[in-house]
Coordinates of N, CA and C in Angstrom, one line a residue:
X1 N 0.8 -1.2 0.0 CA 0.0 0.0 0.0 C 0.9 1.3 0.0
X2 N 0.9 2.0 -1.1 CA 1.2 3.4 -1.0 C 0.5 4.7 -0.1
X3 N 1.5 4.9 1.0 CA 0.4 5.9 1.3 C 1.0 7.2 1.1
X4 N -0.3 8.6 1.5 CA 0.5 9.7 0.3 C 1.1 10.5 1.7
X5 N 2.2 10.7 1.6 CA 2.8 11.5 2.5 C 2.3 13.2 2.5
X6 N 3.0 14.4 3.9 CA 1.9 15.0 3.5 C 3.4 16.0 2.9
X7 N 2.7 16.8 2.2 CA 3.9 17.9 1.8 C 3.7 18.8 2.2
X8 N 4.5 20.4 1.1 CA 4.0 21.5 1.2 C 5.3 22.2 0.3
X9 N 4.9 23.4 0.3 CA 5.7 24.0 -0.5 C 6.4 25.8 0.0
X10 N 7.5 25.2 -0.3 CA 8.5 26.4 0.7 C 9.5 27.2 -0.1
X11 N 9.4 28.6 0.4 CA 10.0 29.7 -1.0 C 10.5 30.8 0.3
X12 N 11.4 31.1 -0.3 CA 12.6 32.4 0.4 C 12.9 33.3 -0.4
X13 N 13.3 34.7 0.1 CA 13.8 35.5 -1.3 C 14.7 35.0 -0.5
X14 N 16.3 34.8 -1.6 CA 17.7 35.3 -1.8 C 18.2 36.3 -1.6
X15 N 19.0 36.6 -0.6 CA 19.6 38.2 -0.4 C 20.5 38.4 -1.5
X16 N 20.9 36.8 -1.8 CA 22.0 37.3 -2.3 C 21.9 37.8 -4.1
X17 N 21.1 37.1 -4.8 CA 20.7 37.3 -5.7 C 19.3 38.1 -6.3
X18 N 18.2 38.2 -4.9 CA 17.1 38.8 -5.0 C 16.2 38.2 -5.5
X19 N 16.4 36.6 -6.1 CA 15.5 36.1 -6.5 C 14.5 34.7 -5.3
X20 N 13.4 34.2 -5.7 CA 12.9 33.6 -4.7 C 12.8 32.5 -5.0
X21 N 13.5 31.5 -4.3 CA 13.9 29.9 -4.2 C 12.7 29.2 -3.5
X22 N 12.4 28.5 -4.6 CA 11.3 27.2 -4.1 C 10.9 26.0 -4.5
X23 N 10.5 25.2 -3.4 CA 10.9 23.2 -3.4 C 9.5 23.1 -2.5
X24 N 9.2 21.9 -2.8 CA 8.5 21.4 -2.2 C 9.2 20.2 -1.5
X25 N 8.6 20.0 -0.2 CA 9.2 19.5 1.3 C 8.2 18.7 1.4
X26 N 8.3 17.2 1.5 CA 7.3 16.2 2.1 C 8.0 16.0 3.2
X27 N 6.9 14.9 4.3 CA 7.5 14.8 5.4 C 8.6 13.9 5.6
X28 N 8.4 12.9 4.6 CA 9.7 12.1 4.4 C 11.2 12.7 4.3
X29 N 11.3 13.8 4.1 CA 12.5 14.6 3.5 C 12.9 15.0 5.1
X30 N 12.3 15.4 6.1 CA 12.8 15.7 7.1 C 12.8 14.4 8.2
X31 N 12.5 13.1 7.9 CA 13.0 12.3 8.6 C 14.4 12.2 9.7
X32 N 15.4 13.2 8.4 CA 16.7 13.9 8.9 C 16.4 14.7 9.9
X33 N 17.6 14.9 10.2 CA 17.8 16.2 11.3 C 17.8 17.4 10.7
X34 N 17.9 17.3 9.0 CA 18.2 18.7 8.6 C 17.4 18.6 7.1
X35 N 16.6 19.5 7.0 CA 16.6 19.9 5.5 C 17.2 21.3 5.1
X36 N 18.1 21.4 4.1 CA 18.2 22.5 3.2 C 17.7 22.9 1.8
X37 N 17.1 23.9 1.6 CA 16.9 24.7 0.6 C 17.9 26.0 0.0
X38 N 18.8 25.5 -1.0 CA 19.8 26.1 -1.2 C 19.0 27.0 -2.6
X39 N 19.4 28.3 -2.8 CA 19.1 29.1 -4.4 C 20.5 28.6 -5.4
X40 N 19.8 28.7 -6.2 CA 20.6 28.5 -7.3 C 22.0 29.2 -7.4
X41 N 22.0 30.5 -6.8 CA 23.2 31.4 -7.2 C 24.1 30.9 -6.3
X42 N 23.8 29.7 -5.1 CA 24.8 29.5 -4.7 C 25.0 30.6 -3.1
X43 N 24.5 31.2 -3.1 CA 24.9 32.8 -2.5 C 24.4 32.4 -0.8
X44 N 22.9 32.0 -0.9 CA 21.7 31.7 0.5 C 21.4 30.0 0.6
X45 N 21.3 30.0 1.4 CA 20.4 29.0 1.8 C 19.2 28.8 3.1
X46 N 18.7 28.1 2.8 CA 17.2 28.1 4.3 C 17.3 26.7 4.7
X47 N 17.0 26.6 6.2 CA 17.3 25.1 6.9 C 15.7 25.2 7.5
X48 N 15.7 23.7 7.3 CA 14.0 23.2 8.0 C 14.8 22.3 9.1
X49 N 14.3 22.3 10.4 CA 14.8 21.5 11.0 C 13.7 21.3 12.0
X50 N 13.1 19.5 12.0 CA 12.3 19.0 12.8 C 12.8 19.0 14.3
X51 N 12.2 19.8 15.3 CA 12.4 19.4 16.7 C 11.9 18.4 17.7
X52 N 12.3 18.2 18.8 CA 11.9 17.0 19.3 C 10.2 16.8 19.6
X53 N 9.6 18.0 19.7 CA 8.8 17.8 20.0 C 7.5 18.2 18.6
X54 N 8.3 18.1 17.5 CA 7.2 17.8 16.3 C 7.3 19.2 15.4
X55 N 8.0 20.1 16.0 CA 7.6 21.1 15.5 C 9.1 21.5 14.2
X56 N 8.2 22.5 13.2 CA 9.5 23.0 12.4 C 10.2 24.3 12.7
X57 N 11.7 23.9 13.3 CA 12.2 25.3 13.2 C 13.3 25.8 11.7
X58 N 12.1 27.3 11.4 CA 12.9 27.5 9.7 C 13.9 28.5 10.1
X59 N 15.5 28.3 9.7 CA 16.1 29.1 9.7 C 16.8 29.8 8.4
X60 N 16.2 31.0 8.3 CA 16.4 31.5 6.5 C 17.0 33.5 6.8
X61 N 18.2 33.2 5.4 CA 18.3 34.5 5.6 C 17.5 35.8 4.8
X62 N 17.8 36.7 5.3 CA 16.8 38.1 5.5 C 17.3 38.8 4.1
X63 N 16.6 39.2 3.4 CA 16.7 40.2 2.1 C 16.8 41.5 2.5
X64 N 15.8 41.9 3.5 CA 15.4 43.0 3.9 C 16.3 43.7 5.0
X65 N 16.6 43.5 5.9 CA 17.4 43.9 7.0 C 18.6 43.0 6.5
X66 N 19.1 42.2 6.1 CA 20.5 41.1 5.6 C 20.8 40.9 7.3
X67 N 19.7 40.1 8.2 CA 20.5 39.5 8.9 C 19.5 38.2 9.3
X68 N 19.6 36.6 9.8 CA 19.2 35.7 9.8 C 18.0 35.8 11.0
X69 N 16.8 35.2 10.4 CA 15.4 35.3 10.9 C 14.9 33.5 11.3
X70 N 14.8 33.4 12.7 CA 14.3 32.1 12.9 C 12.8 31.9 13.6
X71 N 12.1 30.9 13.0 CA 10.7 30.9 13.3 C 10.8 29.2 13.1
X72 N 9.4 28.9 15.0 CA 9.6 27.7 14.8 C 7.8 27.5 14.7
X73 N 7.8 27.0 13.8 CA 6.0 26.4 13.4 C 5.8 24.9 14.2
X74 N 4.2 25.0 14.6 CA 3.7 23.7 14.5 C 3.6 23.2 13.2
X75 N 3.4 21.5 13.1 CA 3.6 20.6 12.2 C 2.5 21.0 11.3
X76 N 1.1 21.3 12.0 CA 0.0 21.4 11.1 C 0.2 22.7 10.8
X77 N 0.6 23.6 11.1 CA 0.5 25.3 10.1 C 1.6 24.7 8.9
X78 N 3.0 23.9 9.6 CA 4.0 24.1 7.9 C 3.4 23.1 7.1
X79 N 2.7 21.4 7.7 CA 2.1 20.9 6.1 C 0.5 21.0 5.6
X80 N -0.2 22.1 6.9 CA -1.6 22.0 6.4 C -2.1 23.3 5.8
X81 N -1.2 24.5 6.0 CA -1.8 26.1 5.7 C -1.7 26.2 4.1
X82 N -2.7 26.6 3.6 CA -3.3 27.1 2.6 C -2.0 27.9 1.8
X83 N -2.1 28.8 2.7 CA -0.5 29.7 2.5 C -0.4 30.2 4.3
X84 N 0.9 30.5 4.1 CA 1.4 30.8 5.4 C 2.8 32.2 5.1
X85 N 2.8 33.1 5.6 CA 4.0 34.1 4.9 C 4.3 34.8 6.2
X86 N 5.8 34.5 6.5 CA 6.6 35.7 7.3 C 7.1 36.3 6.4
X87 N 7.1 37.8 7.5 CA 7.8 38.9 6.9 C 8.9 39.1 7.9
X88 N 9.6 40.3 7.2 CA 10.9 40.8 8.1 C 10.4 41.2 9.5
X89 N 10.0 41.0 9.9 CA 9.7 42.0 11.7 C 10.0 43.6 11.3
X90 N 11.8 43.6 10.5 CA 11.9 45.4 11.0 C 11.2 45.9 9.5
X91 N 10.9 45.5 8.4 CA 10.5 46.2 7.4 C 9.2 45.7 7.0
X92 N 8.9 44.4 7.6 CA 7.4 44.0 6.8 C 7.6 43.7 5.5
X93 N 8.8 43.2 4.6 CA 8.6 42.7 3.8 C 8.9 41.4 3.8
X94 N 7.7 40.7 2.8 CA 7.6 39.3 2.7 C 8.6 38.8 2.3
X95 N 9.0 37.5 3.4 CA 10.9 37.3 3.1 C 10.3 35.6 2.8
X96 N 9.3 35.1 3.5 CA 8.9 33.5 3.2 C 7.7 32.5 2.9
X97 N 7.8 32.2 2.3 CA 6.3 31.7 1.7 C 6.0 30.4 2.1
X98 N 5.0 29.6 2.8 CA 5.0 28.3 2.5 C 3.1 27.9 2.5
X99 N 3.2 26.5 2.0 CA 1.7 26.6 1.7 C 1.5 25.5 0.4
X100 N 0.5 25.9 -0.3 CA 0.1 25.4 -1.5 C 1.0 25.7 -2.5
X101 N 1.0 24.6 -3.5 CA 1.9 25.4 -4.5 C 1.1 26.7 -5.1
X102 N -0.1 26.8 -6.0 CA -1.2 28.0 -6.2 C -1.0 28.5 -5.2
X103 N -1.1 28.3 -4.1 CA -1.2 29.7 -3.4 C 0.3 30.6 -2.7
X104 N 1.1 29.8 -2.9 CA 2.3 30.2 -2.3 C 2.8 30.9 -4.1
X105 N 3.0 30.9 -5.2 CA 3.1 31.5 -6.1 C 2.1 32.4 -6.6
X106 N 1.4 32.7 -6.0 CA 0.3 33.8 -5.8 C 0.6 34.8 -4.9
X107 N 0.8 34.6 -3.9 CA 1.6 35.1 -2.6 C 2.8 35.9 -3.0
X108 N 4.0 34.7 -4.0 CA 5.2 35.4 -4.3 C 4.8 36.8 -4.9
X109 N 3.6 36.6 -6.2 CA 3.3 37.4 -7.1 C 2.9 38.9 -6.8
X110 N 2.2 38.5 -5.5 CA 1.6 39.7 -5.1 C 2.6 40.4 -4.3
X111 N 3.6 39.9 -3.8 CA 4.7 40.4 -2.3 C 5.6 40.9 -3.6
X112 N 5.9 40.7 -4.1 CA 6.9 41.1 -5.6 C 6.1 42.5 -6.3
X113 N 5.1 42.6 -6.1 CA 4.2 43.8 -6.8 C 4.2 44.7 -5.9
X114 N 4.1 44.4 -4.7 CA 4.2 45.3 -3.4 C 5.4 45.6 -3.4
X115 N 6.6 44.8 -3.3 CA 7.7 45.8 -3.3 C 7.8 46.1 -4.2
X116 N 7.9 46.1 -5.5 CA 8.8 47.3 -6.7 C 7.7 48.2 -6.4
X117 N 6.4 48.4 -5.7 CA 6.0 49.6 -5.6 C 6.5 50.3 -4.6
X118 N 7.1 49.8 -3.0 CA 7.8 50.2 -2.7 C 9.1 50.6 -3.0
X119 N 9.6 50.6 -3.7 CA 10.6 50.6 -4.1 C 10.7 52.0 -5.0
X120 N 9.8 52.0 -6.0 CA 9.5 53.2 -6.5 C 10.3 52.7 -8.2
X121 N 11.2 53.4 -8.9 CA 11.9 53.3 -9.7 C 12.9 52.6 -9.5
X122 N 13.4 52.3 -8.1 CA 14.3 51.2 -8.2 C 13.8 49.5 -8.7
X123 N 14.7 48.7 -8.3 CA 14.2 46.9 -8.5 C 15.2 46.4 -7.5
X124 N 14.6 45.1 -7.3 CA 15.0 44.1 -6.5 C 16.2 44.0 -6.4
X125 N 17.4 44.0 -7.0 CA 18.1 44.1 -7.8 C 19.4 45.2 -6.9
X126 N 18.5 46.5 -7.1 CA 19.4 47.3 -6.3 C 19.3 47.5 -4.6
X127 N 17.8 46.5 -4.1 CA 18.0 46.9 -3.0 C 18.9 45.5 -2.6
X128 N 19.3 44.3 -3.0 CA 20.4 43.5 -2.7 C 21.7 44.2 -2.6
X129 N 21.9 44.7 -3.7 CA 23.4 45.7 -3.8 C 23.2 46.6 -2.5
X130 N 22.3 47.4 -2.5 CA 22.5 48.1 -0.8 C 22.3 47.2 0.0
X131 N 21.9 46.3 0.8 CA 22.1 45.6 1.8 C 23.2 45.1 1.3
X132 N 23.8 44.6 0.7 CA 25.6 44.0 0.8 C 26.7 44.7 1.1
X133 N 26.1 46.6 0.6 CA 27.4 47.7 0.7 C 27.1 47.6 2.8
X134 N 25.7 47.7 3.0 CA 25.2 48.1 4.4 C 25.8 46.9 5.0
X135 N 26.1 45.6 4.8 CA 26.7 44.5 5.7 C 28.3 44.9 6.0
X136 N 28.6 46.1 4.8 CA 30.6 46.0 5.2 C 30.4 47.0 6.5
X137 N 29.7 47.6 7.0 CA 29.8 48.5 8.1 C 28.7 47.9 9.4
X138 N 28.0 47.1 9.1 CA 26.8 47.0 10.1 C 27.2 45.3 10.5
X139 N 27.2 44.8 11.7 CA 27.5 43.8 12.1 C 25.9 43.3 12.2
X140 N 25.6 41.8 11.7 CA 24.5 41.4 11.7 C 24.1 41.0 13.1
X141 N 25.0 40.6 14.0 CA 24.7 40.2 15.6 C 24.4 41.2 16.0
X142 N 25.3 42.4 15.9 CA 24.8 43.7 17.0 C 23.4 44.1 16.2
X143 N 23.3 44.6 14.9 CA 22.0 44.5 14.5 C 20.7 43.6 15.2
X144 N 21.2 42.6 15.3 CA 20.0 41.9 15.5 C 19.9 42.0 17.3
X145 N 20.5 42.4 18.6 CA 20.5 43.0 19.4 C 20.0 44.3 19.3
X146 N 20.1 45.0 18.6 CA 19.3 46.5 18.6 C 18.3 45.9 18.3
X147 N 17.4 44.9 17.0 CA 16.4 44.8 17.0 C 15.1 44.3 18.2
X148 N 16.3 43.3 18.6 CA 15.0 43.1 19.8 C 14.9 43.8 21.0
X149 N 15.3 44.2 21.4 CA 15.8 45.5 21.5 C 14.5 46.3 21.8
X150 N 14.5 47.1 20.9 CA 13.9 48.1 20.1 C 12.1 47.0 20.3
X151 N 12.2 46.0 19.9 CA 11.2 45.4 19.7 C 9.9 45.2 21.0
X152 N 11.2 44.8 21.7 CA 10.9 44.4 23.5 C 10.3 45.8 24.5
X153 N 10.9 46.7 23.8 CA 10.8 48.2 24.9 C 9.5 48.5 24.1
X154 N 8.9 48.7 22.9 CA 7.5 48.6 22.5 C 6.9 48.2 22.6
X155 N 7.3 46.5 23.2 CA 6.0 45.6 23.5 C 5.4 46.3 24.7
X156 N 6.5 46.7 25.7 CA 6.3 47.3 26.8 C 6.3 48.4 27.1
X157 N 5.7 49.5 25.9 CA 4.9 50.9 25.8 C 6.2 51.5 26.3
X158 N 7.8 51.4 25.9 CA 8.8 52.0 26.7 C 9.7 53.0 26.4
X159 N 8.8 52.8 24.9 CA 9.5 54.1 24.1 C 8.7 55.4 24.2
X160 N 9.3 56.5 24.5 CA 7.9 57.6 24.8 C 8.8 58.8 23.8
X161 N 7.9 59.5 23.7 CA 8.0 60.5 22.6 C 7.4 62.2 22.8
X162 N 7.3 63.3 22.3 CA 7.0 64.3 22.4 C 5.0 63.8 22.5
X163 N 4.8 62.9 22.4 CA 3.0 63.1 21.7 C 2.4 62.2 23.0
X164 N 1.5 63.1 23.4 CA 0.4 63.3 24.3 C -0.4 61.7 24.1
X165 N -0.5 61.2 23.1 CA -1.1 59.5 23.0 C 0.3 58.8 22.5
X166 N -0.4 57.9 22.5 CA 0.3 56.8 21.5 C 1.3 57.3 20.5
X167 N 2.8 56.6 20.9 CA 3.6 57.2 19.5 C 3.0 56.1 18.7
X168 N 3.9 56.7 17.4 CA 3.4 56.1 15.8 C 4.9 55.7 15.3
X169 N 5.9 54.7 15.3 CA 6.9 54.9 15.3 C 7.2 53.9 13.9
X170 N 8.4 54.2 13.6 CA 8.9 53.4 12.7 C 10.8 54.0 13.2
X171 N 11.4 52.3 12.3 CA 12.5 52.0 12.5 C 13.7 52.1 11.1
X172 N 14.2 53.1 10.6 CA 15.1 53.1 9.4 C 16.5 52.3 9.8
X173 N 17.0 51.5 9.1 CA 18.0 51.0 9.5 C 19.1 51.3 8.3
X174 N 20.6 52.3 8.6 CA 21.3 53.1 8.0 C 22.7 52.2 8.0
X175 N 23.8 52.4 7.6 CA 24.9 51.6 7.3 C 25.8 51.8 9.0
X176 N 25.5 52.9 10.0 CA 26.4 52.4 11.2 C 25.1 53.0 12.4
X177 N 24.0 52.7 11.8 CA 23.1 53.2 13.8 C 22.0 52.8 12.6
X178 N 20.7 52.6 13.6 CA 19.1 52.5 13.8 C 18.5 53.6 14.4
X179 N 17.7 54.2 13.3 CA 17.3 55.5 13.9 C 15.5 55.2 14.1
X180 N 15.4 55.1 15.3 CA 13.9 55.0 16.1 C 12.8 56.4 15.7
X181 N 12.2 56.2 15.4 CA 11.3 58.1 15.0 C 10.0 57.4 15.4
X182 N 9.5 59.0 15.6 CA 7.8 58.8 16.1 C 7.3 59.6 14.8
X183 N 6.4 59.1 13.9 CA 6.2 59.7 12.6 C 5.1 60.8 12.8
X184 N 4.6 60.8 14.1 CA 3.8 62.3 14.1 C 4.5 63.2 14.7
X185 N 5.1 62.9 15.9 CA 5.7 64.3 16.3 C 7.5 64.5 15.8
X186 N 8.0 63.5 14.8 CA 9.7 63.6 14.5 C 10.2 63.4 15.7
X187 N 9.9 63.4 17.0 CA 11.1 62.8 17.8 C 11.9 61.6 17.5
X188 N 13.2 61.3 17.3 CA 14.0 60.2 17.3 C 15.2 59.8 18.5
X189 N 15.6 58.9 18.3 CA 17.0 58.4 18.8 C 17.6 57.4 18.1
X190 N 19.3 58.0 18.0 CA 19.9 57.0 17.3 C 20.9 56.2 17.9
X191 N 20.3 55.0 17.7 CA 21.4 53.6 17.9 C 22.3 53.5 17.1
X192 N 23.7 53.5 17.9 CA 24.8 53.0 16.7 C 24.9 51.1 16.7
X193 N 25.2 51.0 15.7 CA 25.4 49.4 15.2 C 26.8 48.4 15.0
X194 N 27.4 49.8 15.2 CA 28.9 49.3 15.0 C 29.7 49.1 16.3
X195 N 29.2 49.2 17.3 CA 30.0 48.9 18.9 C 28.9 47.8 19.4
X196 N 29.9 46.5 19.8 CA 29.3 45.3 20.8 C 28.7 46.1 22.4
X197 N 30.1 47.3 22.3 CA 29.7 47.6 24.1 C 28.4 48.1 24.0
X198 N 28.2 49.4 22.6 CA 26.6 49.8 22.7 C 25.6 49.2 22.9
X199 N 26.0 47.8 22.0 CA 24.6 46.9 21.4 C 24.0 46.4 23.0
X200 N 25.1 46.4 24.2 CA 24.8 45.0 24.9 C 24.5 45.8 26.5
X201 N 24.9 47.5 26.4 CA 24.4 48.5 27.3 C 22.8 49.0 26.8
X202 N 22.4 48.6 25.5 CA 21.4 49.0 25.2 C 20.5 47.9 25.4
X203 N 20.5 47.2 25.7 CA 20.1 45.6 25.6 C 19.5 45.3 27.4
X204 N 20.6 46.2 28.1 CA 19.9 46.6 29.6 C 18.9 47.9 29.4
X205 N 18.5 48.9 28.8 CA 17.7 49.6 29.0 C 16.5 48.8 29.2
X206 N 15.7 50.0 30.2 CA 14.6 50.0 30.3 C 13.4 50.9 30.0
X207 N 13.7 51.7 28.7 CA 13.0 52.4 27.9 C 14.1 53.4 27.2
X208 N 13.5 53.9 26.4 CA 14.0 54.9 25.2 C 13.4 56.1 24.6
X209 N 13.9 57.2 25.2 CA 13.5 58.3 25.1 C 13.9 59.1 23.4
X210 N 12.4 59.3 22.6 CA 12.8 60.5 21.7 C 12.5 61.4 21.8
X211 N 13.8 62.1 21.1 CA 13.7 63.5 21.1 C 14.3 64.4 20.2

């Protein structure tokens, strides 16, 4: 008796090349300890890795920010969801797709139309080339310590700003600091990226004042 194993279908953009790598993963394939999903250019690759207790942890690099993003799913979101899509946490752009094959190439189609409209006149293309010039000055660990960071003091309302409610903030990330802004009143503060001692005194704050 053949029985049908279950699958699903899994896609990444490439930082390195900008394009979006996709395979389809049955469960047989992670019997291993390890699956990889390598792109063609050679440049990225994404790891599926079954944990003990059933679940998938995907570890895949970032287009958007250029630094490594891990998420661990239950078994029924990675082989039963329809579609399923992380984004970058600091930009919101769609970095993973998994799901149906139709609907995961629907997904790609539409996250691809969204960014070249972000993007404006630029393409995919050139925002790889800037995230590779931005990796010779920005350390991806301290990076990724400012992010959560930054992440954690918002969860806990700890960023405060010139405005009487709720800030509205958003996060630019520049080739040597992360500049924090409140988009209605312009207060900011800027994080440098290029010192371990900053990353790891900032990592003890207990909120973050702009101004």
């Amino acid at each position: 008796m053949i029985l049908n194993q279950k699958q699903t279908t899994l896609a990444y953009r490439c930082p390195a090349c900008g394009g979006v790598t996709t395979s389809m993963v049955g469960a047989f394939s992670l019997s291993g300890s390890l699956f990889r999903l390598k792109c063609d250019c050679h440049g990225s690759e994404m790891t599926v890795e079954k944990t003990n207790d059933g679940k998938m942890r995907l570890t895949f690099p970032c287009l958007a920010c250029n630094c490594t993003h891990s998420h661990v799913l239950s078994s029924s979101v990675f082989f039963d969801s329809d579609i399923f899509v992380i984004p970058c946490s600091m930009s919101g752009i769609d970095i993973c797709f998994i799901g149906r094959e139709g609907s995961v190439a629907e997904a790609i189609d539409l996250s691809n139309k969204e960014l070249l409209a972000l993007l404006g006149e630029e393409n995919i293309e050139s925002l790889k080339n800037e995230e590779k010039d931005r990796d010779e000055l920005c350390d991806p660990q301290i990076l990724e310590i400012i992010r959560y960071t930054i992440n954690e003091l918002n969860e806990e309302n700890a960023i405060h700003c010139n405005c009487a409610e709720k800030s509205e903030l958003a996060c630019d990330i520049y080739d040597d600091h992360v500049t924090v802004r409140c988009i209605k009143c312009g207060a900011r503060a800027d994080i440098p990226t290029n010192s371990t001692i900053v990353a790891h005194e900032f990592l003890e704050s207990d909120s973050l004042i702009l101004k």
